Amino acid sequence: MPDTYRIIEACLIGGEWVKAPDGAAIAVVNPFDGARIGEVPRLGRQETRAAIAAASEALGPWKAMTASERAGLMNRLADLILEHKEALGRLLTLEQGKSLAEAVGEVAFGAAYIRWFAEEARRIYGDIIPSPWPGRRILVTREPVGVVGAITPWNFPNSMIARKLGAALAAGCTMVIKPASQTPFSALAVADLALKAGLPPGVVNVVTGQAGEIAAEMCENPVLRKISFTGSTEVGRRLAAQASAHLKRTSMELGGNAPFLVFDDADLDAAIAGAVASKFRNSGQTCVCTNRFLVQAGVHDAFVARLKEAVAALKLGNGLEPGVAQGPLIDEAAVEKVAAHVADAVAKGGQVVLGGRRAELGGRFYEPTIVTGARADMAVAGDETFGPLAAVFRFETEAEAVAMANATEYGLAAYLYTRDLARAFRVSEALEYGLVGVNEGLITTEVAPFGGYKDSGFGKEGSKYGVEDYLNLKYTCLGGLA
């Protein structure tokens, strides 16, 4: 076993490490070779209810702290995450499969979210509105929503938690976290560090187990007032419907089908670098990952040739080995989905110019793949692949490219490459997406708002806007001042 952060096989509720009363557990395996890493408790409604109660008990004292006091504890948490970033990165690679460099980078990114929101805790301002009545003052203040439930995915098991947790803590909320069953150890490690940083018991709670029961308790328990979910659009719809019965506030960061537009006047060196970063980061398993490359006819062939060269150089293997850029996919279903999208594209006239099959490493590896001749009737055009498949579509005009890009139910991220300043503004404003990268393939940062349009969800994470989803506005009228 490499030098990882300690593997914690228990859940955190009210500052205590607990296991399932009946001993039920979920095995966690390394996606590289299927080897068992450990196990976590299979908890359900009862334990989730206890975690919500613990968070509720901790809420009053936590929100009563000054912003400076909360910020100090959050900064200590960020310090501890960075102090252990190499060990946390190795733990993340073991359970998720991504390269160690990516994993350590994700851990550092998570610390940046905690640090950013620690600073924002001091900037949760109110207003005094000029009163229409003499002898009165109108005050507007912001207060924490209350207990928050966070349901996080397996593809970024550290940073996805950090950007929810950071905003909640800054606002004065307490949290119950349900991490993905494939990657629970990163969440438990962050919770352990939160205790070591001095956050009071009950402020951060983690429950693992039966997703349906845990989510149902979060949606139906009146003590929990907000749910933040990152995952598929299908599950997000169900959660939003369940939560609406109790008028809970929700934030939904859901699926995507990101287009990557390359115009004839693009800097191809920059476009290729951006294409590889956007498409093949985390082996294509990101919600802002490029799903469709839309390339103008004049540079189509040159772009494909250079993309093939760049992608062929990517090394597959165990993410803990030096030089590995592409790890395994998370499970067999993920491999089968990529294979199905490739087969569908080929059946409808697409040409595989690189990859197109399971890798010789076997297991959960699929070769980085490029398919040209992509069309609107292919599965990849409408469905998020979530794997290392680059489908290349050809277009002639700017208007055609924008129409193709927007022809999806999703609206999370989009990218475009051009050296025409007017076109950069014109196209970015026409794209129906919450995030747009112009001549950049990696644009996520803690200082900017992250969130989509349409069926990609609602709400923002990160930036000064991210904390707003965890705050209620209160209007107070003070009379008798004449």
Short mmCIF file of C-alpha atoms in Angstrom, two decimals:
data_model
loop_
_atom_site.label_atom_id
_atom_site.label_comp_id
_atom_site.label_asym_id
_atom_site.label_seq_id
_atom_site.Cartn_x
_atom_site.Cartn_y
_atom_site.Cartn_z
CA MET A 1 0.00 0.00 0.00
CA PRO A 2 1.49 3.39 -0.96
CA ASP A 3 1.82 6.14 1.64
CA THR A 4 -1.78 7.35 1.67
CA TYR A 5 -3.82 9.23 4.21
CA ARG A 6 -5.21 6.70 6.66
CA ILE A 7 -8.20 4.76 5.40
CA ILE A 8 -11.18 5.40 7.66
CA GLU A 9 -13.81 2.64 7.59
CA ALA A 10 -16.42 4.44 9.68
CA CYS A 11 -18.79 7.39 9.26
CA LEU A 12 -18.69 10.65 11.20
CA ILE A 13 -21.86 11.65 13.07
CA GLY A 14 -21.76 14.31 15.75
CA GLY A 15 -18.00 14.01 16.13
CA GLU A 16 -18.11 10.22 16.65
CA TRP A 17 -16.93 7.54 14.24
CA VAL A 18 -19.73 5.02 13.78
CA LYS A 19 -20.44 1.84 11.83
CA ALA A 20 -23.69 0.22 10.78
CA PRO A 21 -25.53 -1.35 13.72
CA ASP A 22 -25.84 -4.62 11.82
CA GLY A 23 -22.26 -4.50 10.53
CA ALA A 24 -23.39 -4.04 6.92
CA ALA A 25 -20.69 -2.56 4.73
CA ILE A 26 -19.85 -1.56 1.16
CA ALA A 27 -16.57 -2.74 -0.34
CA VAL A 28 -14.40 -0.10 -2.02
CA VAL A 29 -12.09 -1.27 -4.81
CA ASN A 30 -9.25 0.18 -6.84
CA PRO A 31 -10.54 0.71 -10.41
CA PHE A 32 -7.06 -0.02 -11.77
CA ASP A 33 -7.02 -3.69 -10.79
CA GLY A 34 -10.21 -4.33 -8.82
CA ALA A 35 -8.25 -4.93 -5.60
CA ARG A 36 -10.17 -4.30 -2.41
CA ILE A 37 -9.05 -1.14 -0.60
CA GLY A 38 -11.41 -1.35 2.36
CA GLU A 39 -15.05 -0.91 3.25
CA VAL A 40 -17.44 1.70 4.59
CA PRO A 41 -20.69 1.33 6.55
CA ARG A 42 -23.93 0.75 4.71
CA LEU A 43 -26.09 3.27 6.55
CA GLY A 44 -29.69 4.27 5.88
CA ARG A 45 -32.48 6.54 7.06
CA GLN A 46 -31.95 6.11 10.79
CA GLU A 47 -28.28 7.09 10.72
CA THR A 48 -28.95 9.94 8.31
CA ARG A 49 -31.61 11.24 10.70
CA ALA A 50 -29.05 11.09 13.51
CA ALA A 51 -26.53 12.99 11.40
CA ILE A 52 -29.10 15.69 10.60
CA ALA A 53 -29.93 15.96 14.30
CA ALA A 54 -26.23 16.33 15.14
CA ALA A 55 -25.84 19.02 12.50
CA SER A 56 -28.89 20.81 13.87
CA GLU A 57 -27.50 20.74 17.41
CA ALA A 58 -24.20 22.19 16.19
CA LEU A 59 -25.89 24.86 14.06
CA GLY A 60 -26.63 27.41 16.78
CA PRO A 61 -23.12 27.66 18.21
CA TRP A 62 -21.53 27.56 14.74
CA LYS A 63 -23.57 30.39 13.26
CA ALA A 64 -23.14 32.38 16.50
CA MET A 65 -19.38 32.47 15.95
CA THR A 66 -17.98 35.61 14.43
CA ALA A 67 -17.04 35.46 10.77
CA SER A 68 -13.44 35.82 11.83
CA GLU A 69 -13.65 32.79 14.11
CA ARG A 70 -15.22 30.62 11.41
CA ALA A 71 -12.67 31.84 8.88
CA GLY A 72 -9.82 30.96 11.23
CA LEU A 73 -11.02 27.37 11.58
CA MET A 74 -11.59 27.07 7.85
CA ASN A 75 -8.10 28.34 7.10
CA ARG A 76 -6.73 25.78 9.52
CA LEU A 77 -8.62 23.08 7.60
CA ALA A 78 -7.15 24.35 4.32
CA ASP A 79 -3.67 24.29 5.88
CA LEU A 80 -4.11 20.68 6.97
CA ILE A 81 -5.38 19.62 3.54
CA LEU A 82 -2.30 21.14 1.91
CA GLU A 83 -0.02 19.65 4.57
CA HIS A 84 -1.34 16.18 3.66
CA LYS A 85 -1.95 16.79 -0.07
CA GLU A 86 0.44 14.08 -1.30
CA ALA A 87 -1.05 11.42 0.96
CA LEU A 88 -4.60 12.59 0.18
CA GLY A 89 -3.74 12.52 -3.53
CA ARG A 90 -2.53 8.92 -3.33
CA LEU A 91 -5.69 7.94 -1.47
CA LEU A 92 -7.77 9.64 -4.15
CA THR A 93 -5.92 7.82 -6.95
CA LEU A 94 -6.37 4.48 -5.19
CA GLU A 95 -10.15 4.80 -5.01
CA GLN A 96 -10.83 6.83 -8.18
CA GLY A 97 -8.06 5.88 -10.61
CA LYS A 98 -6.94 9.26 -11.97
CA SER A 99 -3.24 10.06 -12.28
CA LEU A 100 -1.42 11.08 -9.13
CA ALA A 101 -0.59 14.48 -10.58
CA GLU A 102 -4.28 15.14 -11.25
CA ALA A 103 -5.24 13.82 -7.82
CA VAL A 104 -2.77 16.01 -5.93
CA GLY A 105 -3.89 18.95 -8.04
CA GLU A 106 -7.50 18.24 -7.12
CA VAL A 107 -6.65 18.14 -3.42
CA ALA A 108 -4.91 21.51 -3.69
CA PHE A 109 -7.93 22.85 -5.58
CA GLY A 110 -10.17 21.67 -2.75
CA ALA A 111 -8.03 23.57 -0.25
CA ALA A 112 -8.32 26.66 -2.48
CA TYR A 113 -12.12 26.46 -2.25
CA ILE A 114 -11.98 26.25 1.55
CA ARG A 115 -9.55 29.17 1.65
CA TRP A 116 -11.62 31.28 -0.72
CA PHE A 117 -14.80 30.83 1.26
CA ALA A 118 -12.98 31.49 4.52
CA GLU A 119 -12.25 34.92 3.10
CA GLU A 120 -15.81 35.32 1.85
CA ALA A 121 -17.15 34.63 5.36
CA ARG A 122 -15.95 38.12 6.27
CA ARG A 123 -17.80 39.68 3.34
CA ILE A 124 -21.39 38.55 3.92
CA TYR A 125 -22.84 42.04 3.99
CA GLY A 126 -26.31 43.48 4.50
CA ASP A 127 -28.00 46.74 3.50
CA ILE A 128 -29.86 49.68 4.94
CA ILE A 129 -32.64 50.77 2.59
CA PRO A 130 -33.91 54.37 2.72
CA SER A 131 -37.23 54.20 4.54
CA PRO A 132 -40.43 55.60 3.01
CA TRP A 133 -41.68 56.28 6.57
CA PRO A 134 -40.30 58.75 9.11
CA GLY A 135 -38.95 57.24 12.30
CA ARG A 136 -38.21 53.83 10.79
CA ARG A 137 -35.14 52.03 9.48
CA ILE A 138 -35.19 49.18 6.96
CA LEU A 139 -32.43 46.63 7.48
CA VAL A 140 -31.60 43.70 5.20
CA THR A 141 -29.40 40.99 6.68
CA ARG A 142 -28.22 37.59 5.52
CA GLU A 143 -28.55 34.49 7.69
CA PRO A 144 -27.49 30.86 7.18
CA VAL A 145 -30.08 28.59 5.55
CA GLY A 146 -29.47 26.00 8.26
CA VAL A 147 -28.55 22.33 8.00
CA VAL A 148 -27.38 21.41 4.49
CA GLY A 149 -27.24 18.02 2.80
CA ALA A 150 -24.54 17.49 0.17
CA ILE A 151 -24.58 14.57 -2.26
CA THR A 152 -21.32 14.35 -4.19
CA PRO A 153 -20.03 12.29 -7.15
CA TRP A 154 -17.08 9.98 -7.62
CA ASN A 155 -15.19 11.86 -10.33
CA PHE A 156 -13.87 14.64 -8.06
CA PRO A 157 -14.28 13.19 -4.57
CA ASN A 158 -12.25 15.91 -2.84
CA SER A 159 -12.87 19.20 -4.63
CA MET A 160 -16.61 18.63 -5.16
CA ILE A 161 -17.01 18.32 -1.41
CA ALA A 162 -14.73 21.27 -0.67
CA ARG A 163 -16.62 23.75 -2.80
CA LYS A 164 -19.94 22.83 -1.17
CA LEU A 165 -18.54 22.56 2.33
CA GLY A 166 -16.58 25.81 2.08
CA ALA A 167 -19.61 27.86 1.09
CA ALA A 168 -21.80 26.26 3.75
CA LEU A 169 -19.28 26.80 6.55
CA ALA A 170 -18.67 30.41 5.52
CA ALA A 171 -22.40 31.12 5.60
CA GLY A 172 -22.73 29.63 9.08
CA CYS A 173 -24.41 26.39 7.99
CA THR A 174 -23.64 22.86 9.14
CA MET A 175 -23.52 19.92 6.75
CA VAL A 176 -24.31 16.25 6.24
CA ILE A 177 -22.30 14.80 3.34
CA LYS A 178 -23.20 11.69 1.37
CA PRO A 179 -20.18 10.82 -0.83
CA ALA A 180 -20.28 8.39 -3.74
CA SER A 181 -19.92 4.78 -2.65
CA GLN A 182 -17.06 4.25 -5.13
CA THR A 183 -14.93 7.01 -3.55
CA PRO A 184 -15.87 7.53 0.11
CA PHE A 185 -12.42 7.59 1.69
CA SER A 186 -11.50 11.05 0.41
CA ALA A 187 -14.64 12.48 2.04
CA LEU A 188 -13.94 10.73 5.33
CA ALA A 189 -10.36 12.02 5.28
CA VAL A 190 -11.58 15.61 4.85
CA ALA A 191 -14.01 15.11 7.73
CA ASP A 192 -11.17 13.77 9.87
CA LEU A 193 -9.08 16.84 9.07
CA ALA A 194 -12.04 19.08 9.91
CA LEU A 195 -12.08 17.62 13.42
CA LYS A 196 -8.32 18.04 13.70
CA ALA A 197 -8.66 21.65 12.55
CA GLY A 198 -10.94 22.30 15.52
CA LEU A 199 -14.35 22.46 13.86
CA PRO A 200 -16.89 21.59 16.55
CA PRO A 201 -18.49 18.12 16.52
CA GLY A 202 -21.60 17.99 14.35
CA VAL A 203 -20.58 20.83 12.04
CA VAL A 204 -19.33 18.29 9.46
CA ASN A 205 -20.96 14.85 9.25
CA VAL A 206 -20.42 12.09 6.68
CA VAL A 207 -22.77 9.17 6.00
CA THR A 208 -22.17 6.39 3.48
CA GLY A 209 -24.52 3.68 2.36
CA GLN A 210 -27.87 3.28 0.70
CA ALA A 211 -28.19 6.25 -1.64
CA GLY A 212 -31.97 6.03 -1.96
CA GLU A 213 -32.60 5.96 1.77
CA ILE A 214 -30.06 8.65 2.60
CA ALA A 215 -31.38 10.98 -0.12
CA ALA A 216 -35.00 10.33 0.88
CA GLU A 217 -34.27 11.27 4.49
CA MET A 218 -32.51 14.43 3.36
CA CYS A 219 -35.46 15.38 1.16
CA GLU A 220 -38.15 14.57 3.73
CA ASN A 221 -36.57 15.59 7.04
CA PRO A 222 -37.86 19.10 7.87
CA VAL A 223 -34.74 19.93 9.90
CA LEU A 224 -32.56 19.85 6.79
CA ARG A 225 -33.23 23.01 4.77
CA LYS A 226 -31.06 22.75 1.67
CA ILE A 227 -29.70 20.05 -0.63
CA SER A 228 -26.69 20.53 -2.90
CA PHE A 229 -26.32 17.76 -5.49
CA THR A 230 -23.74 17.06 -8.17
CA GLY A 231 -24.51 14.16 -10.47
CA SER A 232 -26.66 13.05 -13.37
CA THR A 233 -29.59 15.07 -14.68
CA GLU A 234 -31.89 12.06 -14.22
CA VAL A 235 -31.13 11.78 -10.50
CA GLY A 236 -31.15 15.56 -10.09
CA ARG A 237 -34.69 15.76 -11.43
CA ARG A 238 -35.87 13.16 -8.92
CA LEU A 239 -34.16 14.86 -5.99
CA ALA A 240 -35.53 18.27 -6.94
CA ALA A 241 -39.03 16.82 -7.16
CA GLN A 242 -38.72 15.11 -3.77
CA ALA A 243 -37.28 18.19 -2.10
CA SER A 244 -39.95 20.45 -3.58
CA ALA A 245 -42.61 18.70 -1.51
CA HIS A 246 -41.06 20.38 1.54
CA LEU A 247 -40.00 23.55 -0.30
CA LYS A 248 -36.34 22.93 0.45
CA ARG A 249 -33.77 25.05 -1.30
CA THR A 250 -31.76 23.03 -3.83
CA SER A 251 -28.64 23.49 -5.94
CA MET A 252 -28.24 21.14 -8.89
CA GLU A 253 -24.98 20.71 -10.80
CA LEU A 254 -25.95 18.12 -13.40
CA GLY A 255 -24.92 16.62 -16.72
CA GLY A 256 -23.34 18.27 -19.71
CA ASN A 257 -22.62 17.83 -23.40
CA ALA A 258 -19.88 20.40 -23.92
CA PRO A 259 -19.13 21.61 -27.45
CA PHE A 260 -15.59 22.69 -28.43
CA LEU A 261 -15.72 25.03 -31.42
CA VAL A 262 -12.61 25.52 -33.55
CA PHE A 263 -12.83 28.22 -36.23
CA ASP A 264 -10.64 28.57 -39.31
CA ASP A 265 -8.75 31.48 -37.75
CA ALA A 266 -7.94 29.63 -34.50
CA ASP A 267 -4.43 29.20 -33.13
CA LEU A 268 -4.18 25.45 -33.68
CA ASP A 269 -1.36 24.99 -31.16
CA ALA A 270 -3.55 26.51 -28.45
CA ALA A 271 -6.63 24.62 -29.69
CA ILE A 272 -4.89 21.23 -29.54
CA ALA A 273 -3.54 21.89 -26.05
CA GLY A 274 -6.99 22.99 -24.92
CA ALA A 275 -8.64 20.02 -26.60
CA VAL A 276 -6.47 17.47 -24.81
CA ALA A 277 -6.87 19.20 -21.46
CA SER A 278 -10.61 19.58 -21.81
CA LYS A 279 -11.38 16.16 -23.27
CA PHE A 280 -8.94 13.79 -21.60
CA ARG A 281 -8.58 15.19 -18.08
CA ASN A 282 -9.66 12.45 -15.67
CA SER A 283 -9.97 10.12 -18.69
CA GLY A 284 -12.91 12.18 -19.95
CA GLN A 285 -14.89 11.73 -16.74
CA THR A 286 -15.80 15.33 -15.98
CA CYS A 287 -19.10 17.18 -16.33
CA VAL A 288 -17.39 20.04 -18.20
CA CYS A 289 -15.47 17.64 -20.43
CA THR A 290 -15.74 18.24 -24.18
CA ASN A 291 -18.25 15.85 -25.70
CA ARG A 292 -18.39 17.26 -29.24
CA PHE A 293 -15.59 18.85 -31.25
CA LEU A 294 -17.10 21.17 -33.85
CA VAL A 295 -14.37 22.10 -36.33
CA GLN A 296 -14.67 24.46 -39.29
CA ALA A 297 -13.99 22.88 -42.67
CA GLY A 298 -10.88 24.92 -43.44
CA VAL A 299 -8.90 23.53 -40.49
CA HIS A 300 -10.76 20.26 -39.93
CA ASP A 301 -8.16 17.89 -41.38
CA ALA A 302 -5.20 19.68 -39.82
CA PHE A 303 -6.92 19.73 -36.43
CA VAL A 304 -7.71 16.01 -36.57
CA ALA A 305 -4.15 15.11 -37.59
CA ARG A 306 -2.62 17.14 -34.78
CA LEU A 307 -5.16 15.94 -32.23
CA LYS A 308 -4.35 12.34 -33.18
CA GLU A 309 -0.66 12.95 -32.61
CA ALA A 310 -1.24 14.56 -29.22
CA VAL A 311 -3.69 11.95 -27.97
CA ALA A 312 -1.52 9.04 -29.13
CA ALA A 313 1.19 10.28 -26.78
CA LEU A 314 -1.02 9.91 -23.69
CA LYS A 315 0.24 7.11 -21.44
CA LEU A 316 -2.30 4.71 -19.92
CA GLY A 317 -1.74 2.84 -16.70
CA ASN A 318 -1.82 2.84 -12.91
CA GLY A 319 -2.32 6.42 -11.82
CA LEU A 320 0.35 5.97 -9.13
CA GLU A 321 3.05 5.31 -11.75
CA PRO A 322 5.17 8.22 -13.05
CA GLY A 323 4.19 9.62 -16.43
CA VAL A 324 0.72 8.07 -16.53
CA ALA A 325 -1.80 10.54 -17.95
CA GLN A 326 -4.83 8.27 -18.37
CA GLY A 327 -6.13 6.00 -15.65
CA PRO A 328 -8.97 3.47 -15.74
CA LEU A 329 -12.63 4.34 -15.97
CA ILE A 330 -14.58 4.11 -12.74
CA ASP A 331 -16.42 0.83 -13.47
CA GLU A 332 -17.40 -1.65 -16.14
CA ALA A 333 -20.60 0.25 -16.97
CA ALA A 334 -18.51 3.30 -17.87
CA VAL A 335 -16.38 1.22 -20.24
CA GLU A 336 -19.46 -0.28 -21.85
CA LYS A 337 -20.98 3.17 -22.42
CA VAL A 338 -17.88 4.42 -24.25
CA ALA A 339 -17.82 1.23 -26.34
CA ALA A 340 -21.51 1.65 -27.17
CA HIS A 341 -21.01 5.26 -28.29
CA VAL A 342 -18.09 4.24 -30.50
CA ALA A 343 -20.04 1.35 -32.02
CA ASP A 344 -23.04 3.61 -32.67
CA ALA A 345 -20.84 6.21 -34.36
CA VAL A 346 -19.19 3.62 -36.59
CA ALA A 347 -22.55 2.09 -37.52
CA LYS A 348 -23.74 5.52 -38.64
CA GLY A 349 -20.72 6.28 -40.81
CA GLY A 350 -18.14 7.59 -38.37
CA GLN A 351 -14.47 6.75 -38.88
CA VAL A 352 -12.20 5.71 -36.01
CA VAL A 353 -8.85 7.40 -36.56
CA LEU A 354 -7.37 6.47 -33.18
CA GLY A 355 -8.27 3.93 -30.49
CA GLY A 356 -11.78 2.59 -30.66
CA ARG A 357 -11.35 -0.46 -28.43
CA ARG A 358 -10.62 -1.62 -24.92
CA ALA A 359 -6.99 -1.08 -24.02
CA GLU A 360 -4.56 -4.00 -23.87
CA LEU A 361 -4.26 -3.33 -20.13
CA GLY A 362 -7.73 -4.86 -19.85
CA GLY A 363 -10.01 -4.25 -16.91
CA ARG A 364 -11.56 -0.79 -16.88
CA PHE A 365 -9.30 0.76 -19.48
CA TYR A 366 -10.51 2.10 -22.82
CA GLU A 367 -8.13 3.57 -25.37
CA PRO A 368 -8.31 7.33 -25.93
CA THR A 369 -10.38 7.46 -29.10
CA ILE A 370 -10.98 9.90 -31.95
CA VAL A 371 -13.94 9.48 -34.31
CA THR A 372 -14.47 11.74 -37.33
CA GLY A 373 -17.54 12.17 -39.49
CA ALA A 374 -19.73 12.64 -36.43
CA ARG A 375 -23.38 13.54 -37.08
CA ALA A 376 -26.37 14.81 -35.14
CA ASP A 377 -28.10 11.39 -35.17
CA MET A 378 -25.27 9.69 -33.27
CA ALA A 379 -25.60 8.90 -29.57
CA VAL A 380 -22.55 11.03 -28.77
CA ALA A 381 -24.33 14.10 -30.13
CA GLY A 382 -27.06 13.98 -27.53
CA ASP A 383 -25.77 11.85 -24.66
CA GLU A 384 -22.86 12.59 -22.33
CA THR A 385 -20.20 9.93 -22.96
CA PHE A 386 -18.19 10.50 -19.77
CA GLY A 387 -15.15 8.77 -21.17
CA PRO A 388 -12.15 9.17 -23.51
CA LEU A 389 -14.04 9.55 -26.80
CA ALA A 390 -13.42 12.63 -28.96
CA ALA A 391 -16.13 12.91 -31.62
CA VAL A 392 -15.31 15.43 -34.37
CA PHE A 393 -18.09 17.20 -36.31
CA ARG A 394 -17.44 19.40 -39.35
CA PHE A 395 -19.16 22.77 -39.90
CA GLU A 396 -19.03 25.48 -42.57
CA THR A 397 -20.38 28.72 -41.08
CA GLU A 398 -20.42 30.45 -37.71
CA ALA A 399 -24.20 30.34 -37.56
CA GLU A 400 -24.14 26.61 -38.23
CA ALA A 401 -21.61 26.07 -35.44
CA VAL A 402 -23.66 28.00 -32.88
CA ALA A 403 -26.83 26.11 -33.85
CA MET A 404 -25.01 22.77 -33.53
CA ALA A 405 -23.52 23.75 -30.18
CA ASN A 406 -26.89 24.76 -28.73
CA ALA A 407 -28.76 21.72 -30.08
CA THR A 408 -28.78 19.89 -26.74
CA GLU A 409 -30.83 19.84 -23.56
CA TYR A 410 -27.65 20.59 -21.62
CA GLY A 411 -25.96 23.92 -21.00
CA LEU A 412 -23.04 23.53 -18.61
CA ALA A 413 -19.74 24.31 -20.39
CA ALA A 414 -18.65 25.29 -23.90
CA TYR A 415 -15.33 26.21 -25.49
CA LEU A 416 -14.39 28.14 -28.61
CA TYR A 417 -11.13 28.97 -30.37
CA THR A 418 -10.77 32.00 -32.62
CA ARG A 419 -8.40 34.94 -33.07
CA ASP A 420 -11.25 37.22 -34.19
CA LEU A 421 -12.17 39.40 -31.21
CA ALA A 422 -15.61 40.26 -32.55
CA ARG A 423 -16.37 36.59 -33.15
CA ALA A 424 -15.17 35.69 -29.65
CA PHE A 425 -17.76 38.04 -28.12
CA ARG A 426 -20.47 37.23 -30.65
CA VAL A 427 -20.25 33.45 -30.29
CA SER A 428 -19.67 33.35 -26.52
CA GLU A 429 -22.79 35.46 -26.02
CA ALA A 430 -24.82 33.23 -28.38
CA LEU A 431 -23.83 30.00 -26.62
CA GLU A 432 -26.50 28.80 -24.17
CA TYR A 433 -24.06 27.69 -21.49
CA GLY A 434 -23.21 28.76 -17.95
CA LEU A 435 -19.45 28.51 -18.51
CA VAL A 436 -17.66 29.52 -21.71
CA GLY A 437 -13.93 29.20 -22.34
CA VAL A 438 -12.57 31.39 -25.14
CA ASN A 439 -9.17 30.11 -26.26
CA GLU A 440 -8.91 28.18 -22.98
CA GLY A 441 -9.72 24.53 -22.26
CA LEU A 442 -9.45 24.60 -18.46
CA ILE A 443 -11.50 27.37 -16.89
CA THR A 444 -12.76 26.13 -13.51
CA THR A 445 -11.49 28.20 -10.58
CA GLU A 446 -12.63 28.92 -7.06
CA VAL A 447 -12.98 32.64 -7.83
CA ALA A 448 -15.54 32.25 -10.66
CA PRO A 449 -19.14 30.96 -10.55
CA PHE A 450 -19.65 27.34 -11.66
CA GLY A 451 -23.10 26.24 -12.83
CA GLY A 452 -25.15 25.59 -15.93
CA TYR A 453 -28.25 26.45 -17.93
CA LYS A 454 -31.18 24.29 -19.02
CA ASP A 455 -31.04 20.64 -17.92
CA SER A 456 -27.53 21.10 -16.56
CA GLY A 457 -29.11 22.46 -13.40
CA PHE A 458 -29.28 25.66 -11.39
CA GLY A 459 -27.36 27.42 -8.67
CA LYS A 460 -23.72 28.49 -8.59
CA GLU A 461 -20.69 27.09 -6.81
CA GLY A 462 -17.45 28.94 -6.16
CA SER A 463 -16.89 32.72 -6.24
CA LYS A 464 -18.70 35.37 -4.25
CA TYR A 465 -21.94 34.12 -5.83
CA GLY A 466 -21.50 30.59 -4.47
CA VAL A 467 -22.17 31.54 -0.87
CA GLU A 468 -25.53 33.13 -1.75
CA ASP A 469 -27.19 29.72 -2.14
CA TYR A 470 -26.49 29.07 1.55
CA LEU A 471 -27.99 32.32 2.84
CA ASN A 472 -31.49 33.63 3.55
CA LEU A 473 -32.32 37.32 3.21
CA LYS A 474 -34.11 38.85 6.18
CA TYR A 475 -35.89 42.22 6.15
CA THR A 476 -36.20 43.95 9.55
CA CYS A 477 -38.22 47.15 9.99
CA LEU A 478 -37.19 49.16 13.08
CA GLY A 479 -39.86 51.62 14.20
CA GLY A 480 -40.24 54.14 16.96
CA LEU A 481 -37.04 56.00 16.07
CA ALA A 482 -38.58 59.46 15.59
#
